[in-house]
Tab-separated table of C-alpha atoms (C1' of nucleotides) in Angstrom:
chain	number	residue	atom	x	y	z
A	36	UNK	CA	1.417	1.396	-6.765
A	37	UNK	CA	0.655	4.864	-5.385
A	38	UNK	CA	-1.178	5.439	-2.104
A	39	UNK	CA	-4.744	6.777	-2.208
A	40	UNK	CA	-3.388	10.047	-0.823
A	41	UNK	CA	-0.962	10.266	-3.710
A	42	UNK	CA	-3.622	9.456	-6.298
A	43	UNK	CA	-5.846	12.218	-4.903
A	44	UNK	CA	-2.836	14.507	-4.772
A	45	UNK	CA	-2.014	14.022	-8.438
A	46	UNK	CA	-5.612	14.424	-9.555
A	47	UNK	CA	-6.116	17.521	-7.401
A	48	UNK	CA	-2.919	19.120	-8.671
A	49	UNK	CA	-3.905	18.442	-12.266
A	50	UNK	CA	-7.299	20.043	-11.761
A	51	UNK	CA	-5.712	23.058	-10.092
A	52	UNK	CA	-3.251	23.304	-12.989
A	53	UNK	CA	-6.055	23.112	-15.520
A	54	UNK	CA	-7.980	25.913	-13.804
A	55	UNK	CA	-4.855	28.001	-13.285
A	56	UNK	CA	-4.187	27.887	-17.015
A	57	UNK	CA	-7.501	29.704	-17.326
A	58	UNK	CA	-6.639	32.111	-14.488
A	59	UNK	CA	-9.130	30.431	-12.198
A	60	UNK	CA	-8.486	29.772	-8.537
A	61	UNK	CA	-10.374	26.736	-7.172
A	62	UNK	CA	-11.498	25.831	-3.686
A	63	UNK	CA	-11.463	22.579	-1.764
A	64	UNK	CA	-15.097	21.702	-2.384
A	65	UNK	CA	-14.846	22.090	-6.136
A	66	UNK	CA	-11.632	20.103	-6.254
A	67	UNK	CA	-13.090	17.209	-4.263
A	68	UNK	CA	-16.181	17.205	-6.448
A	69	UNK	CA	-14.143	17.230	-9.633
A	70	UNK	CA	-11.836	14.383	-8.631
A	71	UNK	CA	-14.476	12.440	-6.691
A	72	UNK	CA	-12.580	12.338	-3.422
A	73	UNK	CA	-13.486	12.692	0.287
A	74	UNK	CA	-13.490	16.402	1.065
A	75	UNK	CA	-11.732	16.434	4.438
A	76	UNK	CA	-9.081	13.962	3.381
A	77	UNK	CA	-8.441	15.983	0.253
A	78	UNK	CA	-7.961	19.055	2.453
A	79	UNK	CA	-5.112	17.296	4.254
A	80	UNK	CA	-3.438	16.412	1.007
A	81	UNK	CA	-3.783	19.933	-0.339
A	82	UNK	CA	-2.125	21.196	2.827
A	83	UNK	CA	0.811	18.905	2.120
A	84	UNK	CA	1.008	20.084	-1.464
A	85	UNK	CA	0.927	23.706	-0.305
A	86	UNK	CA	3.647	23.119	2.296
A	87	UNK	CA	5.789	21.554	-0.408
A	88	UNK	CA	5.244	24.582	-2.644
A	89	UNK	CA	3.629	22.498	-5.323
A	90	UNK	CA	0.448	24.559	-5.143
A	91	UNK	CA	-0.263	28.008	-3.663
A	92	UNK	CA	-3.101	28.441	-1.182
A	93	UNK	CA	-5.078	31.569	-0.377
A	94	UNK	CA	-7.318	31.856	2.674
A	95	UNK	CA	-10.586	33.704	3.041
A	96	UNK	CA	-13.508	34.340	0.728
A	97	UNK	CA	-12.570	33.921	-2.938
A	98	UNK	CA	-9.622	31.923	-1.585
A	99	UNK	CA	-8.556	28.514	-2.770
A	100	UNK	CA	-5.691	26.873	-4.599
A	101	UNK	CA	-3.737	27.814	-7.698
A	102	UNK	CA	-0.426	27.340	-9.437
A	103	UNK	CA	1.593	30.124	-10.994
A	104	UNK	CA	1.104	29.802	-14.752
A	105	UNK	CA	4.829	29.901	-15.472
A	106	UNK	CA	5.435	26.900	-13.226
A	107	UNK	CA	2.833	24.553	-14.696
A	108	UNK	CA	5.157	23.200	-17.345
A	109	UNK	CA	8.028	23.080	-14.873
A	110	UNK	CA	6.384	20.955	-12.167
A	111	UNK	CA	6.839	17.211	-12.651
A	112	UNK	CA	4.688	14.352	-11.397
A	113	UNK	CA	7.710	13.064	-9.516
A	114	UNK	CA	7.538	16.075	-7.190
A	115	UNK	CA	4.000	15.240	-6.138
A	116	UNK	CA	4.780	11.577	-5.644
A	117	UNK	CA	7.840	12.156	-3.498
A	118	UNK	CA	6.066	14.875	-1.498
A	119	UNK	CA	3.276	12.460	-0.557
A	120	UNK	CA	4.631	8.918	-0.834
A	121	UNK	CA	8.322	9.610	-0.355
A	122	UNK	CA	10.941	8.093	-2.575
A	123	UNK	CA	10.631	4.410	-1.624
A	124	UNK	CA	9.042	3.781	-5.005
A	125	UNK	CA	12.143	5.163	-6.745
A	126	UNK	CA	14.827	3.738	-4.493
A	127	UNK	CA	13.259	0.840	-2.597
A	128	UNK	CA	13.888	-2.861	-3.128
A	129	UNK	CA	11.094	-4.811	-4.792
A	130	UNK	CA	11.264	-7.411	-2.037
A	131	UNK	CA	11.600	-4.873	0.770
A	132	UNK	CA	15.242	-5.481	1.662
A	133	UNK	CA	16.831	-2.623	3.596
A	134	UNK	CA	20.059	-3.062	1.701
A	135	UNK	CA	19.698	-4.096	-1.919
A	136	UNK	CA	22.071	-2.949	-4.628
A	137	UNK	CA	24.310	-4.303	-7.362
A	138	UNK	CA	26.801	-5.433	-4.692
A	139	UNK	CA	24.294	-7.308	-2.560
A	140	UNK	CA	21.171	-7.698	-4.663
A	141	UNK	CA	17.916	-9.449	-3.904
A	142	UNK	CA	16.950	-12.119	-6.455
A	143	UNK	CA	14.695	-9.650	-8.243
A	144	UNK	CA	17.055	-6.689	-8.146
A	145	UNK	CA	18.202	-6.510	-11.762
A	146	UNK	CA	14.823	-7.080	-13.317
A	147	UNK	CA	13.053	-4.832	-10.864
A	148	UNK	CA	15.499	-1.952	-11.160
A	149	UNK	CA	14.639	-1.631	-14.838
A	150	UNK	CA	10.934	-1.193	-14.151
A	151	UNK	CA	11.556	1.111	-11.218
A	152	UNK	CA	13.913	3.313	-13.224
A	153	UNK	CA	11.450	3.479	-16.104
A	154	UNK	CA	8.771	4.593	-13.675
A	155	UNK	CA	11.114	7.185	-12.199
A	156	UNK	CA	12.002	8.551	-15.616
A	157	UNK	CA	8.376	8.630	-16.657
A	158	UNK	CA	7.375	10.621	-13.562
A	159	UNK	CA	10.374	12.943	-13.819
A	160	UNK	CA	9.725	13.496	-17.499
A	161	UNK	CA	6.033	14.277	-17.192
A	162	UNK	CA	4.941	17.858	-16.509
A	163	UNK	CA	1.608	19.066	-15.210
A	164	UNK	CA	1.189	21.023	-18.417
A	165	UNK	CA	1.191	18.112	-20.806
A	166	UNK	CA	-1.346	16.212	-18.674
A	167	UNK	CA	-3.546	19.261	-18.130
A	168	UNK	CA	-3.846	19.908	-21.856
A	169	UNK	CA	-5.365	16.459	-22.367
A	170	UNK	CA	-7.987	17.371	-19.768
A	171	UNK	CA	-8.545	20.764	-21.371
A	172	UNK	CA	-9.501	19.309	-24.733
A	173	UNK	CA	-11.611	16.555	-23.157
A	174	UNK	CA	-9.307	13.756	-24.175
A	175	UNK	CA	-8.666	12.533	-20.623
A	176	UNK	CA	-10.674	12.393	-17.392
A	177	UNK	CA	-10.259	12.716	-13.629
A	178	UNK	CA	-13.173	10.576	-12.496
A	179	UNK	CA	-15.173	7.417	-13.230
B	209	UNK	CA	4.682	-1.599	-5.062
B	210	UNK	CA	3.967	-5.019	-3.546
B	211	UNK	CA	2.352	-5.476	-0.131
B	212	UNK	CA	4.480	-6.770	2.748
B	213	UNK	CA	2.533	-10.033	2.518
B	214	UNK	CA	3.489	-10.345	-1.124
B	215	UNK	CA	7.138	-9.569	-0.465
B	216	UNK	CA	7.249	-12.257	2.213
B	217	UNK	CA	5.371	-14.600	-0.111
B	218	UNK	CA	7.882	-14.208	-2.920
B	219	UNK	CA	10.865	-14.597	-0.618
B	220	UNK	CA	9.366	-17.633	1.115
B	221	UNK	CA	8.540	-19.294	-2.186
B	222	UNK	CA	12.049	-18.691	-3.488
B	223	UNK	CA	13.572	-20.254	-0.384
B	224	UNK	CA	11.259	-23.237	-0.637
B	225	UNK	CA	12.191	-23.582	-4.317
B	226	UNK	CA	15.880	-23.415	-3.486
B	227	UNK	CA	15.564	-26.150	-0.868
B	228	UNK	CA	13.294	-28.255	-3.063
B	229	UNK	CA	15.953	-28.240	-5.777
B	230	UNK	CA	18.107	-30.013	-3.197
B	231	UNK	CA	15.281	-32.365	-2.184
B	232	UNK	CA	14.860	-30.610	1.124
B	233	UNK	CA	11.508	-29.855	2.705
B	234	UNK	CA	11.515	-26.769	4.955
B	235	UNK	CA	9.325	-25.774	7.865
B	236	UNK	CA	7.789	-22.456	8.862
B	237	UNK	CA	10.395	-21.575	11.446
B	238	UNK	CA	13.305	-22.050	9.080
B	239	UNK	CA	11.580	-20.107	6.343
B	240	UNK	CA	10.835	-17.147	8.606
B	241	UNK	CA	14.401	-17.162	9.873
B	242	UNK	CA	15.811	-17.285	6.361
B	243	UNK	CA	13.724	-14.457	4.989
B	244	UNK	CA	13.697	-12.429	8.214
B	245	UNK	CA	9.922	-12.278	8.551
B	246	UNK	CA	7.436	-12.521	11.453
B	247	UNK	CA	6.748	-16.220	11.999
B	248	UNK	CA	2.967	-16.183	12.519
B	249	UNK	CA	2.329	-13.778	9.684
B	250	UNK	CA	4.486	-15.880	7.408
B	251	UNK	CA	2.378	-18.897	8.354
B	252	UNK	CA	-0.727	-17.140	7.039
B	253	UNK	CA	0.966	-16.336	3.770
B	254	UNK	CA	2.227	-19.893	3.352
B	255	UNK	CA	-1.334	-21.105	3.843
B	256	UNK	CA	-2.429	-18.876	1.000
B	257	UNK	CA	0.367	-20.133	-1.195
B	258	UNK	CA	-0.577	-23.730	-0.374
B	259	UNK	CA	-4.266	-23.088	-1.121
B	260	UNK	CA	-3.285	-21.631	-4.465
B	261	UNK	CA	-1.185	-24.692	-5.222
B	262	UNK	CA	1.965	-22.672	-5.497
B	263	UNK	CA	3.643	-24.684	-2.757
B	264	UNK	CA	2.802	-28.081	-1.231
B	265	UNK	CA	2.398	-28.445	2.512
B	266	UNK	CA	2.867	-31.520	4.674
B	267	UNK	CA	1.652	-31.701	8.271
B	268	UNK	CA	3.219	-33.484	11.205
B	269	UNK	CA	6.795	-34.128	12.273
B	270	UNK	CA	9.253	-33.815	9.377
B	271	UNK	CA	6.467	-31.848	7.697
B	272	UNK	CA	6.834	-28.493	6.048
B	273	UNK	CA	6.711	-26.912	2.623
B	274	UNK	CA	8.084	-27.941	-0.729
B	275	UNK	CA	7.614	-27.555	-4.460
B	276	UNK	CA	7.683	-30.399	-6.939
B	277	UNK	CA	11.021	-30.161	-8.724
B	278	UNK	CA	9.461	-30.314	-12.159
B	279	UNK	CA	7.309	-27.284	-11.431
B	280	UNK	CA	10.038	-24.951	-10.223
B	281	UNK	CA	10.871	-23.671	-13.681
B	282	UNK	CA	7.194	-23.539	-14.581
B	283	UNK	CA	5.989	-21.332	-11.741
B	284	UNK	CA	6.146	-17.620	-12.482
B	285	UNK	CA	6.413	-14.694	-10.078
B	286	UNK	CA	3.148	-13.392	-11.486
B	287	UNK	CA	1.311	-16.350	-9.913
B	288	UNK	CA	2.514	-15.436	-6.441
B	289	UNK	CA	1.712	-11.763	-6.887
B	290	UNK	CA	-1.816	-12.342	-8.119
B	291	UNK	CA	-2.464	-14.979	-5.437
B	292	UNK	CA	-1.573	-12.513	-2.694
B	293	UNK	CA	-2.092	-8.985	-4.043
B	294	UNK	CA	-4.638	-9.720	-6.736
B	295	UNK	CA	-4.303	-8.293	-10.207
B	296	UNK	CA	-4.873	-4.602	-9.482
B	297	UNK	CA	-1.191	-4.029	-10.182
B	298	UNK	CA	-1.594	-5.467	-13.680
B	299	UNK	CA	-4.954	-4.030	-14.577
B	300	UNK	CA	-5.577	-1.084	-12.273
B	301	UNK	CA	-5.465	2.595	-13.179
B	302	UNK	CA	-2.465	4.534	-11.907
B	303	UNK	CA	-4.767	7.214	-10.510
B	304	UNK	CA	-7.289	4.753	-9.102
B	305	UNK	CA	-10.131	5.333	-11.571
B	306	UNK	CA	-12.657	2.512	-11.677
B	307	UNK	CA	-12.973	2.832	-15.393
B	308	UNK	CA	-9.808	3.784	-17.227
B	309	UNK	CA	-8.968	2.549	-20.700
B	310	UNK	CA	-8.039	3.813	-24.143
B	311	UNK	CA	-11.642	4.960	-24.646
B	312	UNK	CA	-11.907	6.934	-21.434
B	313	UNK	CA	-8.381	7.305	-20.106
B	314	UNK	CA	-7.074	9.127	-17.061
B	315	UNK	CA	-4.407	11.724	-17.815
B	316	UNK	CA	-1.675	9.250	-16.958
B	317	UNK	CA	-3.157	6.262	-18.758
B	318	UNK	CA	-0.876	5.984	-21.772
B	319	UNK	CA	2.366	6.564	-19.944
B	320	UNK	CA	1.357	4.379	-17.023
B	321	UNK	CA	0.152	1.480	-19.102
B	322	UNK	CA	3.633	1.080	-20.556
B	323	UNK	CA	5.218	0.708	-17.122
B	324	UNK	CA	2.431	-1.543	-15.875
B	325	UNK	CA	2.677	-3.809	-18.905
B	326	UNK	CA	6.441	-4.011	-18.580
B	327	UNK	CA	6.013	-5.051	-14.958
B	328	UNK	CA	3.430	-7.624	-15.953
B	329	UNK	CA	5.672	-9.087	-18.629
B	330	UNK	CA	8.612	-9.138	-16.270
B	331	UNK	CA	6.665	-11.047	-13.623
B	332	UNK	CA	5.108	-13.417	-16.148
B	333	UNK	CA	8.467	-14.059	-17.738
B	334	UNK	CA	10.352	-14.774	-14.537
B	335	UNK	CA	10.395	-18.329	-13.164
B	336	UNK	CA	11.256	-19.458	-9.655
B	337	UNK	CA	14.086	-21.499	-11.117
B	338	UNK	CA	16.063	-18.628	-12.573
B	339	UNK	CA	15.812	-16.651	-9.335
B	340	UNK	CA	16.611	-19.666	-7.140
B	341	UNK	CA	19.813	-20.404	-9.038
B	342	UNK	CA	21.166	-16.961	-8.189
B	343	UNK	CA	20.546	-17.751	-4.525
B	344	UNK	CA	22.125	-21.177	-4.898
B	345	UNK	CA	25.452	-19.793	-6.110
B	346	UNK	CA	25.426	-16.987	-3.551
B	347	UNK	CA	24.941	-14.224	-6.087
B	348	UNK	CA	21.699	-12.937	-4.585
B	349	UNK	CA	20.232	-12.688	-1.080
B	350	UNK	CA	16.919	-12.923	0.767
B	351	UNK	CA	17.723	-10.702	3.743
B	352	UNK	CA	19.530	-7.533	4.857
C	280	DT	C1'	-15.903	46.873	12.045
C	281	DT	C1'	-18.553	43.000	11.313
C	282	DT	C1'	-19.634	38.987	8.862
C	283	DA	C1'	-19.070	35.267	5.895
C	284	DT	C1'	-15.952	32.221	3.690
C	285	DA	C1'	-11.821	29.883	2.949
C	286	DT	C1'	-7.571	27.218	4.412
C	287	DC	C1'	-4.811	25.430	8.562
C	288	DG	C1'	-3.877	22.235	12.056
C	289	DG	C1'	-4.822	19.148	15.656
C	290	DA	C1'	-7.637	15.458	17.657
C	291	DC	C1'	-10.304	11.735	16.689
C	292	DA	C1'	-12.554	7.611	14.151
C	293	DA	C1'	-12.950	3.953	10.687
C	294	DA	C1'	-10.941	0.703	7.649
C	295	DT	C1'	-7.255	-1.968	6.095
C	296	DT	C1'	-2.945	-4.217	6.565
C	297	DT	C1'	0.296	-6.334	9.372
C	298	DA	C1'	1.091	-9.321	13.068
C	299	DT	C1'	0.045	-12.533	17.161
C	300	DC	C1'	-2.098	-16.351	19.708
C	301	DC	C1'	-3.975	-20.685	20.353
C	302	DG	C1'	-6.711	-24.799	19.841
C	303	DA	C1'	-7.691	-28.310	16.077
C	304	DA	C1'	-6.195	-31.596	12.804
C	305	DA	C1'	-2.781	-34.452	10.701
C	306	DT	C1'	1.072	-37.468	10.977
C	307	DA	C1'	5.811	-39.442	11.934
C	308	DA	C1'	8.192	-41.830	15.359
C	309	DA	C1'	8.801	-43.806	19.865
D	104	DT	C1'	-1.273	-46.169	21.238
D	105	DT	C1'	0.916	-42.313	22.851
D	106	DT	C1'	3.650	-38.373	22.148
D	107	DA	C1'	5.764	-34.757	19.818
D	108	DT	C1'	5.795	-31.942	15.904
D	109	DT	C1'	3.933	-29.574	12.156
D	110	DT	C1'	0.445	-27.037	9.362
D	111	DC	C1'	-4.499	-25.215	9.448
D	112	DG	C1'	-7.885	-21.908	10.641
D	113	DG	C1'	-10.248	-18.733	13.424
D	114	DA	C1'	-10.122	-14.927	16.818
D	115	DT	C1'	-7.784	-11.119	18.306
D	116	DA	C1'	-4.444	-7.190	18.574
D	117	DA	C1'	-1.288	-3.604	16.831
D	118	DA	C1'	0.060	-0.433	13.338
D	119	DT	C1'	-0.785	2.175	9.385
D	120	DT	C1'	-3.617	4.402	6.116
D	121	DT	C1'	-7.727	6.532	5.072
D	122	DG	C1'	-11.159	9.531	6.400
D	123	DT	C1'	-13.887	12.970	9.681
D	124	DC	C1'	-14.699	16.896	12.762
D	125	DC	C1'	-14.083	21.219	14.550
D	126	DG	C1'	-12.006	25.333	16.406
D	127	DA	C1'	-8.307	28.690	14.991
D	128	DT	C1'	-6.623	31.817	11.643
D	129	DA	C1'	-6.709	34.691	7.642
D	130	DT	C1'	-9.072	37.702	4.594
D	131	DA	C1'	-12.511	39.703	1.190
D	132	DA	C1'	-16.562	42.201	1.131
D	133	DA	C1'	-20.574	44.342	3.098
DNA sequence: TTTATATCGGACAAATTTATCCGAAATAAA
DNA sequence: TTTATTTCGGATAAATTTGTCCGATATAAA
């Protein structure tokens, strides 16, 4: 469904959000440990997230990653997914046709569009905040 | 969503179903041309489909691929998908956790499970026959 | 000012997926 | 029986994704 990079990206962003809610900045090593991901690869993904203004990065000692508190309930999962995986998952044809729409649909078009649109709405309707709170109270988990 | 192999597999199977409804057996070259796929790679996928008894193969001149007419409305898309991509798409965690269930869910578990289950039901509820008929009357397309 | 620590960014490597090639095996038809 | 045609199956190659390494840059603190 999502690429590995995107999975790491979502998990990393959620952990950063969780820590930012408690005014804590977190560094690469701690993020990778928390989400059980390869450190160097995670660094690349965090760079992408920073470039896309999804997270803020600070260099130097005591540096790391954070998200402005005010923005945590504004940022949607969809932003992370399109920053890393692009929007093929929202717009693309289930059978990979370049051109596939109501006018010239693939055999799966109608049935697939429903699922795809539900996924899109789910991602667009889900904020970092609501997912981070589940982590905060120990109801949900980022590894295992 | 699906791998390229799976996309080709679905399209190839639908074309074979369409031709089988008209008592026509089709060969690799014609399939690849019809679904606009690389010939040799398509051959590999057809082998997999044959091994999984989704399509029948016949060697030699006049040989090719076909599906028993009676089975065309029995075979579901889900069979093709799990034969080629496995069942990660039905069972897997959206964030890639090894263990993710109601007991120990990832932050996305509840919302993701809905989408995933809808996809599963869609694929399990869709037969080759209903998709092939759309192709037959020129309502849907396998390329472009 | 120096040092230590953190991200940034580019080159490189490994693994996986996608794709090709070709001889072997089967088989229909000449 | 021979020939031509088709799928089968294994080896190989190309492309993409995943993952590593390391010097450059920024910066907090001694």
